């Protein structure tokens, strides 16, 4: 069973100690002492200036305008950021957030194959658990295994995706946001209405290979001058069946297997619904969201020893409600967030050659946050944030610890913004208290993590800038790491990371043949200490978690963007990313894999995108390359994994009939039908197709 599922589900079968009903709540009186009052901080305009703006006008104007937005110089960030938004995001032949992240440098996406396969992200080789995912301003959580399955989040209603190494450049943010080594920010579409119009509506139908049926709908309403609402729904159904070539070579270089088969147990039936309410007040705004995801899907297992089908299935029932409020009072600005989430997972494994599993897991989270900023001077701001979070996990298993975790997070920050120099410093204190049912609770954990960021413009025209940062971060051991019987270790220390980054940015825009040119280069060193690893205890299926690992990471990220305007109605955009990484295990010189590259981290990887817009036609060509890797700790021939690359093409045409806009889109993915595995023994699809029709009024 692959590592993502090993970390997520224990090998137990009994059904005891489960609560009655799916929804049960911690008494609110237990939470009341932790809820703090909210005080203030500085203008909203600074935050608003950093947002990407995508407009909705008539179809012809929209296509050209989106290209111009892509070419416009983004705000100078103190912290390295990569961003995809608007029409550019739609053109990338991506169906989920995980697919789009493949086009960012320094990112490795673990994809276990198929439409319904699990997809997780690893930023700069520090591990999936060091990557935060923020959805419309509030971080997504998973105290059970620390991993967010990004395959569950569709791009259908996403307006922009940003990736920050370190943390966001703003200091008015929740304390929790200061904690991750790298953070992905997902922003959903904000309703915008033409003058005199009180609604927008959009319907999309997508079909293609693997028996794909994927309709979605979006309705936006202007409820009043200051309040609007939107409802987004999507259904996806697919058999997940596709042909693949299974070829394996033994240690002597001889062909052991070479055949063609059909991928099994990769089906998915999923429904997503999302309701948003947005309002504005005098010098402030508020947002409220309810999100629900319900799915049944097969887990496409590893293809080993001529076993083509596995018996693993997952039922996910995930819901959360969240709200945020921002208000400016003179030099003060205050931000308040609150969230409650409930995740129910039913996991079944009926394989004859593995331990039978049929378990239900219930995960709950309550979260409240207050962030306050004060502008001492127009160029100098300070902030203070406090977060309280309660997590609980229950399962129908014998002897399950049923842990409750209480987290208090405090952060202070300051930002200095001069004409040609910017600086940001922050410090975060985290205090963790776990309570176990029927067992002795572990000792409390306290961690302090500081960070410093600098950015400067040595040239007067500000086309060229230099940036650097140093940051310490950590990740708490998950409930799986700590408390699973025969596996957990309640005495684990937090896994710590120290990051060093220095980068150069050249950003130029002009009204000429070359309308925009942007090149950034970042070199970085990361060191991971107390890495949490699973260590065998001598018998199969008996493992324990220990702080053993130390990993040294060195890398270079390069990204470039060039926008050309060779004719009045023709725009051509070229985007490229390249990453070099050396991520080696330096835990113990006696290990056979000492100073070997850690599993699944290539030395070289990159992507390139060419987009051309002419009148109402839009053509896109995307290329992704991942170099040679090793699938186990020892860098020997037997563990060698070949490089892989894919080329995707898409062509779209916009139409207008009266006041109704149409878009037809044809996608061809993996044009050259490459045989490849992102994770060894999990074959990916060969050439496949998608056809999309969108109607918008």
XYZ file of C-alpha atoms in Angstrom, residues 13 39 208 234 434 491 621:
7
model
C -10.397 -3.759 11.805
C -8.737 45.050 17.935
C -13.782 13.219 -22.764
C -19.976 20.649 -9.880
C -2.977 17.171 23.427
C 7.185 11.513 22.298
C 0.782 24.497 -25.759
